[in-house]
PDB file of C-alpha atoms in Angstrom:
ATOM      1  CA  MET W 398     121.967 105.122 180.606  1.00 50.00           C
ATOM      2  CA  ILE W 399     123.163 107.865 178.306  1.00 52.00           C
ATOM      3  CA  LYS W 400     125.793 105.517 176.983  1.00 53.00           C
ATOM      4  CA  ARG W 401     123.166 102.908 176.084  1.00 55.00           C
ATOM      5  CA  GLU W 402     121.081 105.444 174.115  1.00 55.00           C
ATOM      6  CA  SER W 403     124.108 106.539 172.169  1.00 60.00           C
ATOM      7  CA  ASP W 404     125.054 102.888 171.462  1.00 62.00           C
ATOM      8  CA  GLY W 405     121.529 102.211 170.185  1.00 59.00           C
ATOM      9  CA  LYS W 406     121.623 105.349 168.091  1.00 62.00           C
ATOM     10  CA  ARG W 407     124.961 104.302 166.574  1.00 61.00           C
ATOM     11  CA  MET W 408     123.596 100.855 165.792  1.00 57.00           C
ATOM     12  CA  ARG W 409     120.557 102.348 164.034  1.00 61.00           C
ATOM     13  CA  MET W 410     122.789 104.704 162.070  1.00 58.00           C
ATOM     14  CA  ARG W 411     125.106 101.843 161.143  1.00 64.00           C
ATOM     15  CA  ALA W 412     122.131  99.687 160.039  1.00 58.00           C
ATOM     16  CA  GLY W 413     120.752 102.588 157.974  1.00 56.00           C
ATOM     17  CA  GLY W 414     124.153 103.094 156.369  1.00 59.00           C
ATOM     18  CA  LEU W 415     124.407  99.402 155.525  1.00 55.00           C
ATOM     19  CA  PHE W 416     120.954  99.501 153.974  1.00 56.00           C
ATOM     20  CA  ILE W 417     121.875 102.496 151.788  1.00 57.00           C
ATOM     21  CA  ALA W 418     125.196 100.891 150.819  1.00 53.00           C
ATOM     22  CA  GLY W 419     123.346  97.685 149.839  1.00 52.00           C
ATOM     23  CA  LEU W 420     120.850  99.672 147.791  1.00 49.00           C
ATOM     24  CA  ILE W 421     123.649 101.494 145.965  1.00 52.00           C
ATOM     25  CA  PHE W 422     125.395  98.178 145.339  1.00 45.00           C
ATOM     26  CA  MET W 423     122.214  96.685 143.814  1.00 50.00           C
ATOM     27  CA  LEU W 424     121.747  99.690 141.537  1.00 45.00           C
ATOM     28  CA  MET W 425     125.360  99.421 140.410  1.00 47.00           C
ATOM     29  CA  LEU W 426     124.855  95.743 139.581  1.00 44.00           C
ATOM     30  CA  CYS W 427     121.841  96.615 137.453  1.00 45.00           C
ATOM     31  CA  ALA W 428     123.780  99.333 135.661  1.00 46.00           C
ATOM     32  CA  CYS W 429     126.654  96.959 134.903  1.00 46.00           C
ATOM     33  CA  GLY W 430     124.508  94.501 132.932  1.00 46.00           C
ATOM     34  CA  THR W 431     124.963  94.031 129.218  1.00 44.00           C
ATOM     35  CA  LYS W 432     123.335  96.468 126.808  1.00 43.00           C
ATOM     36  CA  GLU W 433     120.741  93.848 125.872  1.00 43.00           C
ATOM     37  CA  ASP W 434     119.913  93.283 129.545  1.00 43.00           C
ATOM     38  CA  THR W 435     119.455  96.950 130.323  1.00 41.00           C
ATOM     39  CA  GLU W 436     117.387  97.730 127.207  1.00 44.00           C
ATOM     40  CA  ASP W 437     114.473  95.812 128.742  1.00 42.00           C
ATOM     41  CA  MET W 438     114.593  97.756 132.000  1.00 41.00           C
ATOM     42  CA  PRO W 439     112.242 100.781 132.043  1.00 43.00           C
ATOM     43  CA  ILE W 440     114.850 103.201 133.391  1.00 44.00           C
ATOM     44  CA  PHE W 441     117.258 102.183 130.608  1.00 45.00           C
ATOM     45  CA  SER W 442     114.711 101.848 127.768  1.00 48.00           C
ATOM     46  CA  ASN W 443     115.876 103.012 124.383  1.00 82.00           C
ATOM     47  CA  LYS W 444     114.139 104.844 121.627  1.00 91.00           C
ATOM     48  CA  LYS W 445     115.595 105.354 118.202  1.00 93.00           C
ATOM     49  CA  THR W 446     115.188 108.560 116.230  1.00 95.00           C
ATOM     50  CA  VAL W 447     114.753 108.290 112.467  1.00 96.00           C
ATOM     51  CA  GLY W 448     117.413 110.345 110.722  1.00 96.00           C
ATOM     52  CA  LYS W 449     119.702 110.234 113.744  1.00 95.00           C
ATOM     53  CA  ASP W 450     119.839 106.586 114.877  1.00 93.00           C
ATOM     54  CA  ILE W 451     118.169 105.133 111.775  1.00 94.00           C
ATOM     55  CA  ALA W 452     119.487 106.307 108.414  1.00 96.00           C
ATOM     56  CA  LYS W 453     117.300 106.712 105.324  1.00 97.00           C
ATOM     57  CA  GLU W 454     119.076 103.818 103.596  1.00 96.00           C
ATOM     58  CA  ASP W 455     118.468 101.525 106.606  1.00 96.00           C
ATOM     59  CA  ILE W 456     114.668 101.628 106.262  1.00 97.00           C
ATOM     60  CA  THR W 457     113.340  98.398 104.746  1.00 96.00           C
ATOM     61  CA  GLU W 458     109.582  98.678 105.425  1.00 97.00           C
ATOM     62  CA  PHE W 459     107.030 101.063 106.882  1.00 98.00           C
ATOM     63  CA  TYR W 460     103.405 100.185 107.653  1.00 97.00           C
ATOM     64  CA  TYR W 461     100.501 102.517 108.320  1.00 97.00           C
ATOM     65  CA  THR W 462      97.262 100.698 109.156  1.00 96.00           C
ATOM     66  CA  GLU W 463      93.958 102.161 110.242  1.00 95.00           C
ATOM     67  CA  GLU W 464      90.695 100.304 110.855  1.00 94.00           C
ATOM     68  CA  ASN W 465      87.161 101.044 111.979  1.00 93.00           C
ATOM     69  CA  ILE W 466      84.771  98.156 112.684  1.00 93.00           C
ATOM     70  CA  ASN W 467      81.851 100.382 113.629  1.00 94.00           C
ATOM     71  CA  TYR W 468      79.181 101.652 111.231  1.00 94.00           C
ATOM     72  CA  ASN W 469      80.659 102.332 107.768  1.00 94.00           C
ATOM     73  CA  ALA W 470      83.540 100.004 108.585  1.00 95.00           C
ATOM     74  CA  PHE W 471      86.820 100.522 106.750  1.00 96.00           C
ATOM     75  CA  TYR W 472      90.418  99.370 106.652  1.00 96.00           C
ATOM     76  CA  GLN W 473      93.310 101.340 105.184  1.00 96.00           C
ATOM     77  CA  ARG W 474      96.892 100.171 104.786  1.00 97.00           C
ATOM     78  CA  TYR W 475      99.866 101.982 103.296  1.00 98.00           C
ATOM     79  CA  ARG W 476     103.168 100.186 102.978  1.00 98.00           C
ATOM     80  CA  PHE W 477     106.525 101.563 101.877  1.00 98.00           C
ATOM     81  CA  TYR W 478     109.214  98.952 101.279  1.00 98.00           C
ATOM     82  CA  VAL W 479     112.369  98.015  99.416  1.00 97.00           C
ATOM     83  CA  GLU W 480     112.257  95.126  96.927  1.00 97.00           C
ATOM     84  CA  ASP W 481     115.212  94.160  94.736  1.00 96.00           C
ATOM     85  CA  GLY W 482     116.806  97.534  95.463  1.00 95.00           C
ATOM     86  CA  LYS W 483     113.673  99.434  94.342  1.00 97.00           C
ATOM     87  CA  HIS W 484     111.549 101.648  96.566  1.00 98.00           C
ATOM     88  CA  MET W 485     107.922 100.570  96.434  1.00 98.00           C
ATOM     89  CA  PHE W 486     104.525 101.779  97.685  1.00 98.00           C
ATOM     90  CA  PHE W 487     101.495  99.544  98.273  1.00 98.00           C
ATOM     91  CA  HIS W 488      98.014 100.583  99.335  1.00 98.00           C
ATOM     92  CA  GLU W 489      94.817  98.749 100.121  1.00 97.00           C
ATOM     93  CA  THR W 490      91.394 100.112 101.022  1.00 97.00           C
ATOM     94  CA  ARG W 491      88.534  97.966 102.290  1.00 97.00           C
ATOM     95  CA  GLU W 492      85.080  99.398 102.875  1.00 96.00           C
ATOM     96  CA  ARG W 493      81.753  98.169 104.233  1.00 95.00           C
ATOM     97  CA  ASN W 494      79.417 101.109 103.636  1.00 94.00           C
ATOM     98  CA  ASN W 495      76.371 101.148 105.918  1.00 95.00           C
ATOM     99  CA  GLU W 496      77.668  98.019 107.684  1.00 94.00           C
ATOM    100  CA  TYR W 497      79.534  97.013 110.831  1.00 94.00           C
ATOM    101  CA  GLY W 498      82.318  94.550 111.471  1.00 91.00           C
ATOM    102  CA  PRO W 499      85.884  93.987 110.369  1.00 93.00           C
ATOM    103  CA  CYS W 500      86.534  94.322 106.649  1.00 93.00           C
ATOM    104  CA  THR W 501      87.795  91.245 104.856  1.00 93.00           C
ATOM    105  CA  GLU W 502      89.366  90.494 101.473  1.00 93.00           C
ATOM    106  CA  LYS W 503      85.915  90.558  99.837  1.00 95.00           C
ATOM    107  CA  ASP W 504      85.542  94.206 100.921  1.00 95.00           C
ATOM    108  CA  VAL W 505      88.601  95.468  98.984  1.00 95.00           C
ATOM    109  CA  THR W 506      87.662  98.537  96.954  1.00 96.00           C
ATOM    110  CA  LYS W 507      91.110  99.884  95.966  1.00 96.00           C
ATOM    111  CA  THR W 508      94.542  98.340  95.842  1.00 97.00           C
ATOM    112  CA  GLY W 509      97.751  98.939  94.001  1.00 97.00           C
ATOM    113  CA  THR W 510     101.534  99.004  93.953  1.00 97.00           C
ATOM    114  CA  ILE W 511     103.875 101.506  92.336  1.00 97.00           C
ATOM    115  CA  GLU W 512     107.623 101.927  92.148  1.00 98.00           C
ATOM    116  CA  LEU W 513     108.671 105.192  93.776  1.00 98.00           C
ATOM    117  CA  THR W 514     111.087 107.673  92.279  1.00 98.00           C
ATOM    118  CA  GLU W 515     114.048 108.798  94.389  1.00 97.00           C
ATOM    119  CA  ASP W 516     112.213 112.097  94.969  1.00 98.00           C
ATOM    120  CA  GLN W 517     109.110 110.257  96.230  1.00 98.00           C
ATOM    121  CA  TRP W 518     111.216 108.068  98.544  1.00 98.00           C
ATOM    122  CA  SER W 519     112.948 111.218  99.845  1.00 98.00           C
ATOM    123  CA  GLU W 520     109.562 112.844 100.431  1.00 98.00           C
ATOM    124  CA  PHE W 521     108.420 109.753 102.350  1.00 98.00           C
ATOM    125  CA  PHE W 522     111.598 109.932 104.433  1.00 98.00           C
ATOM    126  CA  GLY W 523     110.939 113.617 105.122  1.00 98.00           C
ATOM    127  CA  TYR W 524     107.660 112.710 106.827  1.00 98.00           C
ATOM    128  CA  VAL W 525     109.138 109.953 109.011  1.00 98.00           C
ATOM    129  CA  ASN W 526     112.388 111.829 109.728  1.00 98.00           C
ATOM    130  CA  ASN W 527     112.689 112.759 113.423  1.00 97.00           C
ATOM    131  CA  GLY W 528     109.987 110.224 114.284  1.00 97.00           C
ATOM    132  CA  ILE W 529     110.593 107.828 117.171  1.00 96.00           C
ATOM    133  CA  VAL W 530     110.905 104.054 116.938  1.00 95.00           C
ATOM    134  CA  LYS W 531     110.603 102.127 120.196  1.00 93.00           C
ATOM    135  CA  ALA W 532     110.121  98.581 121.370  1.00 87.00           C
ATOM    136  CA  ARG W 533     106.712  97.108 120.608  1.00 79.00           C
ATOM    137  CA  GLU W 534     104.228  97.243 123.447  1.00 74.00           C
ATOM    138  CA  ASP W 535     101.326  94.922 124.072  1.00 66.00           C
ATOM    139  CA  SER W 536      98.095  96.801 124.585  1.00 61.00           C
ATOM    140  CA  ALA W 537      94.827  95.695 126.105  1.00 54.00           C
ATOM    141  CA  GLU W 538      92.967  98.566 124.453  1.00 55.00           C
ATOM    142  CA  SER W 539      89.912  97.565 122.495  1.00 49.00           C
ATOM    143  CA  GLY W 540      87.986  99.572 119.974  1.00 51.00           C
ATOM    144  CA  GLY W 541      90.927 101.659 118.861  1.00 65.00           C
ATOM    145  CA  SER W 542      91.093 102.465 115.172  1.00 70.00           C
ATOM    146  CA  GLY W 543      94.796 103.253 114.954  1.00 76.00           C
ATOM    147  CA  PRO W 544      96.692 104.197 113.052  1.00 89.00           C
ATOM    148  CA  TRP W 545      99.172 101.487 113.902  1.00 92.00           C
ATOM    149  CA  LEU W 546     102.627 102.400 112.666  1.00 95.00           C
ATOM    150  CA  TYR W 547     105.637 100.131 112.269  1.00 95.00           C
ATOM    151  CA  LEU W 548     109.051 100.869 110.792  1.00 96.00           C
ATOM    152  CA  TYR W 549     111.475  98.057 109.996  1.00 95.00           C
ATOM    153  CA  TRP W 550     115.168  98.778 109.505  1.00 94.00           C
ATOM    154  CA  THR W 551     118.441  96.923 109.055  1.00 93.00           C
ATOM    155  CA  GLY W 552     119.715  97.277 112.650  1.00 82.00           C
ATOM    156  CA  ASP W 553     116.422  96.318 114.205  1.00 80.00           C
ATOM    157  CA  ARG W 554     116.889  92.749 115.599  1.00 75.00           C
ATOM    158  CA  SER W 555     113.053  92.495 115.733  1.00 79.00           C
ATOM    159  CA  LYS W 556     112.829  94.803 118.722  1.00 81.00           C
ATOM    160  CA  TYR W 557     112.496  98.488 117.811  1.00 83.00           C
ATOM    161  CA  GLN W 558     109.628  98.754 115.352  1.00 92.00           C
ATOM    162  CA  GLN W 559     106.741 100.733 116.836  1.00 93.00           C
ATOM    163  CA  PHE W 560     106.791 104.156 115.187  1.00 96.00           C
ATOM    164  CA  SER W 561     105.361 107.555 116.077  1.00 96.00           C
ATOM    165  CA  PHE W 562     105.578 110.721 114.014  1.00 98.00           C
ATOM    166  CA  ASP W 563     107.390 113.720 115.474  1.00 97.00           C
ATOM    167  CA  SER W 564     104.232 115.851 115.128  1.00 97.00           C
ATOM    168  CA  TYR W 565     100.586 115.684 114.180  1.00 97.00           C
ATOM    169  CA  ASP W 566     101.402 117.943 111.213  1.00 97.00           C
ATOM    170  CA  SER W 567     103.931 115.390 109.864  1.00 97.00           C
ATOM    171  CA  GLU W 568     101.377 112.600 110.214  1.00 97.00           C
ATOM    172  CA  THR W 569      98.656 114.592 108.434  1.00 97.00           C
ATOM    173  CA  LYS W 570     100.982 115.510 105.557  1.00 98.00           C
ATOM    174  CA  PHE W 571     102.102 111.860 105.328  1.00 98.00           C
ATOM    175  CA  GLU W 572      98.466 110.711 104.986  1.00 97.00           C
ATOM    176  CA  GLU W 573      97.867 113.259 102.195  1.00 98.00           C
ATOM    177  CA  PHE W 574     101.045 112.102 100.439  1.00 98.00           C
ATOM    178  CA  CYS W 575      99.825 108.483 100.586  1.00 98.00           C
ATOM    179  CA  LYS W 576      96.436 109.447  99.119  1.00 97.00           C
ATOM    180  CA  LEU W 577      98.176 111.187  96.218  1.00 97.00           C
ATOM    181  CA  LEU W 578     100.403 108.149  95.582  1.00 97.00           C
ATOM    182  CA  ALA W 579      97.379 105.826  95.676  1.00 96.00           C
ATOM    183  CA  GLN W 580      95.745 107.869  92.890  1.00 94.00           C
ATOM    184  CA  GLN W 581      98.706 107.338  90.552  1.00 90.00           C
ATOM    185  CA  GLN W 582      97.517 103.978  89.207  1.00 73.00           C
TER     186      GLN W 582
END
């Protein structure tokens, strides 16, 4: 009888060991996938840091968009981009004072484009430097006003574009910088 208990115990231990070995094997298989395969897996997800993984000269476009569809509806977009080797800034403001609903083209109150100096482009980069770019995420949130931030860069492959500033202070200073640029026309 004692022998039978010890045989059963050994069998359970052996089965447990096989289970653990199988689990380790499966994890190793996942880890051995290609870089593209593992980038989509949550435990292997990648984020890119501006200034470290994304160089200043690699940035091709940056969008900042904010919208409110509630009372005193508004829409604000700032866009930094490269065109024909020149650094450019575009802004558009739409407003529906004392009204609700999404702003449309007929609600545009301010718009403009300017060519940036190297110093202005460097200042822009200073605000986004150390920010994080990650894969876009679908969101079921409704009623959010943003801002929605996207950074496009030369190594992107249409995957890593959703941007977040490294601090609230950087974001606030960026917004002030954009307001100053928008007044230059």
